[in-house]
XYZ file of C-alpha atoms in Angstrom:
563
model
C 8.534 0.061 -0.079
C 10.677 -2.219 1.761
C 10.191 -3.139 5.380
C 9.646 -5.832 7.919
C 6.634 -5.749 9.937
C 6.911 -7.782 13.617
C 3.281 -7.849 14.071
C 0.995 -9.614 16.846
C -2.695 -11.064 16.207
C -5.840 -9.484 16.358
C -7.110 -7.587 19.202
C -3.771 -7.663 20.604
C -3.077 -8.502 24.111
C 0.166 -7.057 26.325
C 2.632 -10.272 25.432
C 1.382 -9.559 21.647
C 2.586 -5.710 21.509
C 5.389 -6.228 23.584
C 7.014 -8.666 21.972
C 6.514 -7.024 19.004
C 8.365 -4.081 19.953
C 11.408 -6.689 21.484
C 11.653 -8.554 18.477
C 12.000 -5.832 16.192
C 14.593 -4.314 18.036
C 16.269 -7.610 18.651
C 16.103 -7.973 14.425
C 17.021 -4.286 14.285
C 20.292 -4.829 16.241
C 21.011 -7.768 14.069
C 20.844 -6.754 11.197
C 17.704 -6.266 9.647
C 17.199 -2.923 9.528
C 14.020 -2.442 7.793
C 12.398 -4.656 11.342
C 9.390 -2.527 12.455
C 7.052 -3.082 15.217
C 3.604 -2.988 14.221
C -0.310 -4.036 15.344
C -3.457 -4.715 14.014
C -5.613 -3.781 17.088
C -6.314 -0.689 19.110
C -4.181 -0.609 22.359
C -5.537 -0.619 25.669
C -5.366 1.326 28.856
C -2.940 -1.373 30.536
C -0.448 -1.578 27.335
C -0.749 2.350 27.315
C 0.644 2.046 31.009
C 3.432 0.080 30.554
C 4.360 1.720 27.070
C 4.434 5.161 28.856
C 6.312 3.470 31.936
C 8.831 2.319 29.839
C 9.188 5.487 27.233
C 8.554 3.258 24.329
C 6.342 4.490 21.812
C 3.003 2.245 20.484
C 3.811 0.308 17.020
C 2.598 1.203 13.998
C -1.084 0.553 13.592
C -1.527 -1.349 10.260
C -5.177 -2.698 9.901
C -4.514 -4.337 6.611
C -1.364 -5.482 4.932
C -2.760 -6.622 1.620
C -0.510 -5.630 -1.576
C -1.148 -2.445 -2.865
C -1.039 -0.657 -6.039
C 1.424 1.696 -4.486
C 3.965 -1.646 -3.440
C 4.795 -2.324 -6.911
C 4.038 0.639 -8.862
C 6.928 2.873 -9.978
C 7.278 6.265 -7.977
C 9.892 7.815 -10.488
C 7.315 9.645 -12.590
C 8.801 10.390 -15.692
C 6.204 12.835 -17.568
C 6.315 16.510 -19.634
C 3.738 18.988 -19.832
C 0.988 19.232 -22.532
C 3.346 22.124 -24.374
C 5.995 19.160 -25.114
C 6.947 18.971 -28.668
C 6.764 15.336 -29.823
C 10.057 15.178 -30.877
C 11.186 16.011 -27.229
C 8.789 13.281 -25.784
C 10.112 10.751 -28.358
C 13.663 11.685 -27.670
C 13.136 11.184 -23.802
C 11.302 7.805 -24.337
C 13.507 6.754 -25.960
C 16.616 7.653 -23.948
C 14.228 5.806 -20.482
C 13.012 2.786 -22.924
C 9.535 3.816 -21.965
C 6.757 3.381 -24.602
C 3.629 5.491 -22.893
C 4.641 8.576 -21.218
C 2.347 10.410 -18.959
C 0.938 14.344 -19.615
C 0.618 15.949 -16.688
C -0.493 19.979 -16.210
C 1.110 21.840 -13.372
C -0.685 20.297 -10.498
C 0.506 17.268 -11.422
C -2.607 15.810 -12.992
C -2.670 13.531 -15.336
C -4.593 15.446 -18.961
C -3.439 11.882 -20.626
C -0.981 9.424 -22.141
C 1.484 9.553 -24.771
C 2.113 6.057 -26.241
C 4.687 4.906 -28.848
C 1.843 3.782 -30.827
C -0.336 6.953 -30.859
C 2.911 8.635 -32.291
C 3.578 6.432 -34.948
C -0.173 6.475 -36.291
C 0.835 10.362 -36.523
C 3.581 9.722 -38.127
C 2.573 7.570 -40.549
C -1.594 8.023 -41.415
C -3.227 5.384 -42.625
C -4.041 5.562 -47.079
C -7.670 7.005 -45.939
C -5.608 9.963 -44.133
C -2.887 10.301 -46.104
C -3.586 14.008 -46.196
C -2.691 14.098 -42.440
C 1.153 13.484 -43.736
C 1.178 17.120 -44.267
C -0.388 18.792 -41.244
C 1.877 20.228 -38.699
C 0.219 21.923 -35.758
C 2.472 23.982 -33.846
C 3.259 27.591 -32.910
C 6.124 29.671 -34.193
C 8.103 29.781 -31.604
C 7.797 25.866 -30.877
C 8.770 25.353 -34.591
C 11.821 27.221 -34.221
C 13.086 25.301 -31.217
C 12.375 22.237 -32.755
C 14.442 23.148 -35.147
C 17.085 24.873 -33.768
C 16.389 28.050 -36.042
C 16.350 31.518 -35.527
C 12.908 33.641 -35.622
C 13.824 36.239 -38.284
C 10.336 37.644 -37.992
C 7.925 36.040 -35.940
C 4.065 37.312 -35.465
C 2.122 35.646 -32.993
C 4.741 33.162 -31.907
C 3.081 31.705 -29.237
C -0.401 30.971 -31.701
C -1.213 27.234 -32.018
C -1.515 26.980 -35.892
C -3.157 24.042 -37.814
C -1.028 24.506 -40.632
C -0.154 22.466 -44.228
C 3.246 21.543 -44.995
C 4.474 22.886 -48.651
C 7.976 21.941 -49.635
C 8.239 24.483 -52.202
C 10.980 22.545 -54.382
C 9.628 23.277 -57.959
C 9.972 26.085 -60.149
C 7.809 29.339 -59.210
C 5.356 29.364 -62.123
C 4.496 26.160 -60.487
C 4.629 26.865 -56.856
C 2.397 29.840 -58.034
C 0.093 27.828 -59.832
C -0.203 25.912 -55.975
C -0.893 28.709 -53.999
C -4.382 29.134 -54.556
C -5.428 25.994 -53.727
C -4.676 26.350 -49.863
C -5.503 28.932 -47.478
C -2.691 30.956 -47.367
C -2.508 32.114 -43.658
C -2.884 27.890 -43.481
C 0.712 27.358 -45.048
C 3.799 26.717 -43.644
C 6.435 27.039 -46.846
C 9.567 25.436 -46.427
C 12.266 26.446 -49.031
C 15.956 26.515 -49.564
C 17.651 29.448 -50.931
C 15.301 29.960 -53.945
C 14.570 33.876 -53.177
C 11.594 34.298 -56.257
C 9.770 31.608 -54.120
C 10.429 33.169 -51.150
C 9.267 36.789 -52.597
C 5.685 34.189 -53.728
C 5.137 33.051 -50.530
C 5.454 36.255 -48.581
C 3.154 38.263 -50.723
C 0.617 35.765 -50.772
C 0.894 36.192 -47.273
C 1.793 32.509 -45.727
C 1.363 32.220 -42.184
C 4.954 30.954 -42.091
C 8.122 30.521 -44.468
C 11.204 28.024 -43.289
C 14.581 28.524 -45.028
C 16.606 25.908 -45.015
C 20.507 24.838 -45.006
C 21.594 27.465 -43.071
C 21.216 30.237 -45.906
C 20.979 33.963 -44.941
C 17.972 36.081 -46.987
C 18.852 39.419 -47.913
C 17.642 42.878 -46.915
C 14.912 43.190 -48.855
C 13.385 39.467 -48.446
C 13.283 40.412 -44.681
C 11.969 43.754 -45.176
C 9.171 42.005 -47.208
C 8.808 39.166 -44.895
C 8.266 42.494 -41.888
C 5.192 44.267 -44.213
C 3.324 41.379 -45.370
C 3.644 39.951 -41.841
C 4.734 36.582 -42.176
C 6.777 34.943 -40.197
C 10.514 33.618 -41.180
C 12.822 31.379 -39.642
C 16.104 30.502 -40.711
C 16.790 26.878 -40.149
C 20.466 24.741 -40.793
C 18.785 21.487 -41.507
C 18.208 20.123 -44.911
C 15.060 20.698 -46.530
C 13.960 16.616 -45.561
C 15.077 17.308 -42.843
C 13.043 19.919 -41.623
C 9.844 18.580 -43.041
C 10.021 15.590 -40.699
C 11.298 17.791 -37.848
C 8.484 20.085 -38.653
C 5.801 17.210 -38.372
C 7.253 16.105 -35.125
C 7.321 19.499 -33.589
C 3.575 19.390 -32.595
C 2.709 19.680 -29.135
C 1.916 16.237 -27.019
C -1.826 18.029 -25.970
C -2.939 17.004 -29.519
C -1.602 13.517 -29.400
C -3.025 12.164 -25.999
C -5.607 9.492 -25.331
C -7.407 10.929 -22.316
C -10.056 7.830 -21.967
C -6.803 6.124 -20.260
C -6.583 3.975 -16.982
C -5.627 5.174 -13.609
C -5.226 3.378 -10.177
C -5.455 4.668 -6.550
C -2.311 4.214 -5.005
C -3.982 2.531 -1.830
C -6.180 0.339 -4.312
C -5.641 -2.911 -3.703
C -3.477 -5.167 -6.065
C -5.648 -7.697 -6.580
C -8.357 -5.617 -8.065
C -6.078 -3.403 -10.018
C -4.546 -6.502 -11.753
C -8.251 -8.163 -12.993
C -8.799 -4.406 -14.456
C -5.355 -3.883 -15.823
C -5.624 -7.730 -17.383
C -8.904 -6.496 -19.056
C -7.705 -3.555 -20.518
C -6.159 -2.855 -23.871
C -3.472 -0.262 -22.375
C 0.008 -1.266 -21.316
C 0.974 1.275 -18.596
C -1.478 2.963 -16.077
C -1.231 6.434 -14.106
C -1.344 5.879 -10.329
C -2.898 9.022 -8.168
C -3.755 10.185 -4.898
C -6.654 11.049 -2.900
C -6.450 14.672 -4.794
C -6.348 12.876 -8.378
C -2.277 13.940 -8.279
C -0.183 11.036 -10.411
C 2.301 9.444 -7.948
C 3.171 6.826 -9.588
C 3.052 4.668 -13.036
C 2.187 1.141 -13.561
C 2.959 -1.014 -16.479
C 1.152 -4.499 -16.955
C 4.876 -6.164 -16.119
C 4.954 -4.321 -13.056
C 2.311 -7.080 -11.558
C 4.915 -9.490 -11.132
C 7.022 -7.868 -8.916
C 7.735 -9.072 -5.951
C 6.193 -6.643 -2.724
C 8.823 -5.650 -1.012
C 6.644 -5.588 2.664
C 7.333 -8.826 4.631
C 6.095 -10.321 8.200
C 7.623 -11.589 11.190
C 4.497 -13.177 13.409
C 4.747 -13.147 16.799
C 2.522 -14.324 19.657
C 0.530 -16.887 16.847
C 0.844 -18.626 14.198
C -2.787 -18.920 12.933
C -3.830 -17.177 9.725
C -7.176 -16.611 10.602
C -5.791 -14.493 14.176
C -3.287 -12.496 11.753
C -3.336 -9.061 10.136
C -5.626 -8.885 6.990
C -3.625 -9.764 4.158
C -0.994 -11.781 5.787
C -1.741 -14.638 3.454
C -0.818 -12.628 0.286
C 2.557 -11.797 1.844
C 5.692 -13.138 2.469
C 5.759 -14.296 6.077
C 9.565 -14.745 7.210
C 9.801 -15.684 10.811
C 7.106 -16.540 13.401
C 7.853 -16.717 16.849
C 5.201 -18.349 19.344
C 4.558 -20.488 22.445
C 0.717 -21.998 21.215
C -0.099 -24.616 19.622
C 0.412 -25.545 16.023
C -2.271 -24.102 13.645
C -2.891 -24.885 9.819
C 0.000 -23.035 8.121
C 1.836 -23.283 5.185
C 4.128 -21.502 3.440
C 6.320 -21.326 -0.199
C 9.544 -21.492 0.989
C 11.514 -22.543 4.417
C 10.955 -20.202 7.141
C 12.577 -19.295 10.503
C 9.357 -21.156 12.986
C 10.506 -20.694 16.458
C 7.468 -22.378 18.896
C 8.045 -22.896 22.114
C 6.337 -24.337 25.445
C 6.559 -21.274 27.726
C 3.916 -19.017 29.218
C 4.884 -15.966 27.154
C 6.197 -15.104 23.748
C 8.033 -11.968 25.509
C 10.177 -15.006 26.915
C 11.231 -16.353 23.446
C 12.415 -12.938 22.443
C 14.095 -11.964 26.094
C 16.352 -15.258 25.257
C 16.959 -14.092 21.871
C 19.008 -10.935 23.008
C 20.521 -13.190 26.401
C 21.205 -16.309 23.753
C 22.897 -13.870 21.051
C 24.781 -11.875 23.500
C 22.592 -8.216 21.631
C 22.901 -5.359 24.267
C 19.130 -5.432 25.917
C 18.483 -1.811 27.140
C 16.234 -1.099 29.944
C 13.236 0.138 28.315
C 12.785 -2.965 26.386
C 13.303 -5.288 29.084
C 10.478 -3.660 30.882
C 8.207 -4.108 27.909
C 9.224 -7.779 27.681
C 8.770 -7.777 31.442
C 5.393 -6.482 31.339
C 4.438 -9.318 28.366
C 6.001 -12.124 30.672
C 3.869 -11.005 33.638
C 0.812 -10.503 31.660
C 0.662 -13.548 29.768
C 1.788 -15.702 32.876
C -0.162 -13.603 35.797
C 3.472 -12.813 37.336
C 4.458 -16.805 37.165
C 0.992 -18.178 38.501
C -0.600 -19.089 35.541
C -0.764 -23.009 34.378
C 1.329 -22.132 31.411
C 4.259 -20.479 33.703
C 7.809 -22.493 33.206
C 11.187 -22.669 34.417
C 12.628 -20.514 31.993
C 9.914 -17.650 32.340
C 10.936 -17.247 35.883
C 14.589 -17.190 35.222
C 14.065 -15.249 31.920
C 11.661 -12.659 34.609
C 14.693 -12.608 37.145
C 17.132 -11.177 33.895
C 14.533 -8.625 32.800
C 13.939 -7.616 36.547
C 17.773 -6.932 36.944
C 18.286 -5.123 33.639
C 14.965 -2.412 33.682
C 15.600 -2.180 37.011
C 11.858 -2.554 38.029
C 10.222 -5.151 40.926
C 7.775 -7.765 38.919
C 5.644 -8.209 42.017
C 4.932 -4.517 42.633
C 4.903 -3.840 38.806
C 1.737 -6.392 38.469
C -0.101 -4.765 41.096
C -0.449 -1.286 38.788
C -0.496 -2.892 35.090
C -3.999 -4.543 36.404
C -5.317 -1.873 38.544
C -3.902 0.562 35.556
C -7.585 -0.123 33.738
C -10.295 -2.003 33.114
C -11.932 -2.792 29.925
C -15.292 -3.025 31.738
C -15.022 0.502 32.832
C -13.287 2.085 30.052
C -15.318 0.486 27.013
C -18.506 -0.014 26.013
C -19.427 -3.526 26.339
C -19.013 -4.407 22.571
C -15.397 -3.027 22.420
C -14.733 -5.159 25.699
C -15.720 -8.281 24.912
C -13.572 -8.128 21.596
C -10.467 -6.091 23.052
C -8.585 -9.633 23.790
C -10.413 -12.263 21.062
C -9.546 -14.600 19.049
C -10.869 -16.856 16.139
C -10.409 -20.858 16.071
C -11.627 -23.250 13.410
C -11.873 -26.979 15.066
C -13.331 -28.972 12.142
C -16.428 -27.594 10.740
C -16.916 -25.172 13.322
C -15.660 -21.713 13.989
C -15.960 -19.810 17.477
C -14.125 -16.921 19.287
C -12.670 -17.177 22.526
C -11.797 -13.405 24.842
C -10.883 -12.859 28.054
C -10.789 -10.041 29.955
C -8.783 -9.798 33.038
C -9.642 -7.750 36.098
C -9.388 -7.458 40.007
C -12.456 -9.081 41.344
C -15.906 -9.396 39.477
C -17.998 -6.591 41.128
C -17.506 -4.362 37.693
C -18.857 -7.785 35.700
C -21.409 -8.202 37.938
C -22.944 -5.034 37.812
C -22.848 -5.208 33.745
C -23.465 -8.948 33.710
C -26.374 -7.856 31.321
C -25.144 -5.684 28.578
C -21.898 -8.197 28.460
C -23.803 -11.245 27.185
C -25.828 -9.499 24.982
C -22.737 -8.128 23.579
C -21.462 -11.624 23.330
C -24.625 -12.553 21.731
C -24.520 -10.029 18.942
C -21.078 -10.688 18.238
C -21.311 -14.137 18.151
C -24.623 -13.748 15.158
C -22.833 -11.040 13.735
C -19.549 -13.458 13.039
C -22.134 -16.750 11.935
C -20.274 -18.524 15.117
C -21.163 -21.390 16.401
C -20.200 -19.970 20.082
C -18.655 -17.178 21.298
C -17.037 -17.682 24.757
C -16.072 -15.178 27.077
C -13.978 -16.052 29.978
C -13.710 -12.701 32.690
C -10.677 -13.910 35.591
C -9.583 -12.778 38.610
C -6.267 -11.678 38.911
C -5.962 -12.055 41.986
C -8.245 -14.718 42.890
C -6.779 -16.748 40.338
C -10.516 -17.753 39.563
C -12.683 -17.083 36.348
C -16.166 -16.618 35.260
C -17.207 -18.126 31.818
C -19.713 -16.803 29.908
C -20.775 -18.687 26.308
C -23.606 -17.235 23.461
C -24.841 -19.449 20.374
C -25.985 -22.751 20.117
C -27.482 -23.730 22.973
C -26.789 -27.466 22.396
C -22.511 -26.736 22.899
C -24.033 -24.534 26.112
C -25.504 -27.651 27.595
C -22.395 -29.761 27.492
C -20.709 -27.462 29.622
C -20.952 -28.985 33.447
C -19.656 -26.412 35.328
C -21.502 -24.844 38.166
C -23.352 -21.545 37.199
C -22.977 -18.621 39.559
C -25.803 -17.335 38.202
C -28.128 -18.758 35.065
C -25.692 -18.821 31.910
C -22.638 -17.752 33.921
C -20.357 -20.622 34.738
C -17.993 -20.698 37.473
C -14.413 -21.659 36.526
C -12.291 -22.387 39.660
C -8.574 -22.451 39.610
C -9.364 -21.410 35.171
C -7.196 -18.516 34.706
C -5.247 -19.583 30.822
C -7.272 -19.690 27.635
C -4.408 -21.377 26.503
C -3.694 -23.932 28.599
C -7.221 -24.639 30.396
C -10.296 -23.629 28.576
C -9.634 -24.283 25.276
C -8.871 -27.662 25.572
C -12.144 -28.085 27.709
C -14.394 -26.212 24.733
C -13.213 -28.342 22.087
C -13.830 -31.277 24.332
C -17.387 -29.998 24.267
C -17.414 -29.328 20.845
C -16.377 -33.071 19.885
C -19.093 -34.373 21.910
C -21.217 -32.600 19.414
C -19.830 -34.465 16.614
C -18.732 -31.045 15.055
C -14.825 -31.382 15.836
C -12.570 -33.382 13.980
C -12.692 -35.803 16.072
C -9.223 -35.677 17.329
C -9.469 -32.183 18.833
C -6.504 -31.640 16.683
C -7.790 -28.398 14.776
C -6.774 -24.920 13.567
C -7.541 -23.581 16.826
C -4.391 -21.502 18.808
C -5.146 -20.454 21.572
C -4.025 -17.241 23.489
C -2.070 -17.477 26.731
């Protein structure tokens, strides 16, 4: 499965999802076709406005993008039903230079494998078995289209029979003297045009009799062959011939090894490959949810290369990414924070830049490159500038934000200033969520040394909502905080309109003390003129976290924040 994934961070935010959905189109439009817009976070009632206002559907939800079974395994099932003859299997494995082949009944199960190996050990017994050499199970009718005779008489054709294979080249006092030693409705007689051995066999009443090189039998042979109830079949091979055709004409049912190996399809990679590495097969069924084989997987098949890639947008921290994103190939990564730890095999596309929104970075991609920007998606990447950069009052707002805005205002056709006013009145996550859901709707993780803490925000039009659940709020920010083994959790609630912020902080209360702001109330700080995570209060926590000794001492850390 081949595609692209432009994907945001965690608990994405408006700028996240929005450029998202630019960027892919912008890679869409040139020339990557397999760009798709994706998200690893539930949207909220504000990115649900401004997707409906613009007619632009939500992108995919992908919670994990770890490697699957189903990325590298081979979805071209080539199998045959437990009826098979062997020498049908063989032929087709050997035409699709497969050596196991899977048995699958008519729902598409798998009953069990067919290796190269298993047939060969049938072919040739070992000394202890060499008995085995002779035994043909098959039913009439199988025989004959193995081969390619004609049923002169046939009784029971469709019979499985566990026969013994007697090539009856001797002279008939001898091939009489043999007779008795085997069952004789356990025989299958092949002979050539010797009719007093044919006569024998029939009257001892051989389950079947095989003439070979082509030779008719006359009238009376067949009218024999018709009251002693044996079957005949007239076959053109040589007599050699048709003894090893014979062997091989036995259904695959009798050959499998059911105690095989099978994957889920959704299992992940990783843990497939320490069980296939373990195990002494070479090829594995893959099935669905309903045990239905979708797919084979061969121990080579590991080392192909998954063919699902990333384009990061609005970060460029592993720890804020998708799950998985470190086992994939990450392409492209277009941000405006600062630099996290990151590394990667091979030369990438990293496009960083000091503006208040990544919707900015991708509006000049389409203006830069001349790519036709329709309406609908310069309102999305309107409604990310806005969002990310308050409508140009945030600390992080730029030059080229406000002329990028000015672009995107002409082309959607839509005012910024009264836009603004309905994405924040559109909802609030202190009304619409529990407070456990609202506290993580906008978060993010940051490493700064030895420690790791979460920073949210939620953004809203005056604090009387906060207020009133002030309460169930910080103990949400408390149990998240022990739940994650944080050292802090921060949670910084702002005013849109105000321009203003409260800050609220669980976990050690040693990093709580060397915050000096004024509390509005005990354990709420107030943050005048704080409205950017980005820009304002992460630099002030890991200020506070140096003087703790926990940093890295040059505040220089993994942490990126959000704008």
């Amino acid at each position: 499965m081949g595609e692209t994934l432009v994907i945001g961070h965690r608990n994405p935010d408006t700028d996240a999802i929005c450029s998202a959905i630019g960027y892919a189109d912008f890679k869409r439009r040139t020339g990557m076709a397999d760009a798709v817009a994706a998200r690893c976070g539930d949207i909220n009632d504000r990115i649900d406005f401004v997707l409906r206002t613009f007619g632009v559907p939500a992108p995919r939800f992908v919670a994990d993008v770890s490697p699957r079974v189903a990325d590298v395994m081979r979805a071209n099932v080539i199998s045959v039903p437990p009826e098979t003859p062997l020498m049908e299997a063989l032929a087709m494995m050997d035409e699709r230079n497969i050596r196991v082949l899977p048995v699958l009944d008519p729902d598409s199960r798998c009953l069990g494998l067919l290796s190269v190996f298993k047939a060969s050990k049938f072919f040739f017994p070992s000394f202890a078995r060499v008995s085995d050499s002779r035994r043909v199970v098959v039913s009439i009718r199988s025989l004959a289209r193995v081969l390619c005779g004609t049923m002169l008489c046939a009784f029971e054709p469709d019979v499985e029979n566990d026969l013994v294979l007697m090539i009856a080249a001797m002279r008939p006092a001898s091939f009489g003297a043999r007779l008795p030693s085997y069952a004789p409705e356990k025989l299958l007689v092949v002979v050539g045009d010797r009719e007093e051995i044919q006569e024998a066999a029939i009257r001892a009443r051989v389950r079947c009799v095989v003439i070979t090189g082509g030779y008719n039998v006359s009238p009376e042979i067949r009218a024999l062959a018709r009251e002693f109830e044996v079957s005949v079949i007239l076959c053109p091979h040589d007599t050699t011939t048709t003894a090893m055709l014979s062997r091989a004409s036995v259904s695959v049912r009798n050959l499998l090894r059911s105690d095989h190996l099978a994957f889920r399809n959704d299992e992940l990679l990783a843990d497939a490959q320490r069980l296939a590495a373990a195990s002494q097969f070479q090829a594995f069924p893959v099935v669905d949810d309903s045990e239905r084989v979708v797919g084979m997987l061969s121990k080579s098949d590991f080392l192909r290369k998954v063919g699902r890639r990333l384009i990061l947008v609005d970060h460029n921290e592993l720890s804020q990414a998708v799950t998985g994103a470190a086992d994939l190939e990450i392409v492209e990564i277009i941000d405006h924070h600062r630099l996290g730890a990151f590394t990667t095999q091979q030369p990438i596309l990293f496009r960083n830049e000091p503006v208040g929104s990544t919707s900015t970075i991708v509006a000049e991609q389409f203006l830069l490159n001349r790519v036709e920007l329709t309406p609908s998606i310069a309102g999305c990447l309107l409604a990310g500038l806005v969002s990310d950069t308050l409508n140009l009052t945030s600390p992080t707002t730029t030059a080229r934000d406000a002329d990028v805005l000015a672009v995107l205002e002409k082309v959607s056709g839509v005012n910024a200033r009264e836009f603004v006013e309905k994405l924040f009145s559109s909802g609030s996550v202190l009304v619409s969520k529990p407070a456990s859901e609202a506290i993580t709707t906008d978060c993010k993780e940051y490493a700064e040394g030895n420690a790791r803490f979460s920073v949210a925000q939620i953004e809203e039009l005056g604090f009387d909502t906060f207020w009133k659940r002030k309460d169930e709020v910080a103990h949400a920010l408390d149990a998240h905080c022990q739940s994650h083994g944080y050292l802090f959790s921060a949670l910084l609630v702002t005013d849109v309109v105000l321009q203003t912020s409260l800050l609220l902080v669980a976990g050690d209360p040693r990093f709580r003390s060397r915050i000096v702001h004024p509390e509005a109330q005990p354990g709420i700080f107030q943050m005048d003129g704080v409205v950017s995570r980005k820009k304002q209060l992460l630099p002030y926590l890991t200020q506070c976290l140096r003087s703790l000794g926990n940093g890295n001492g040059n505040g220089q850390g993994n942490g990126q924040p959000n704008g």
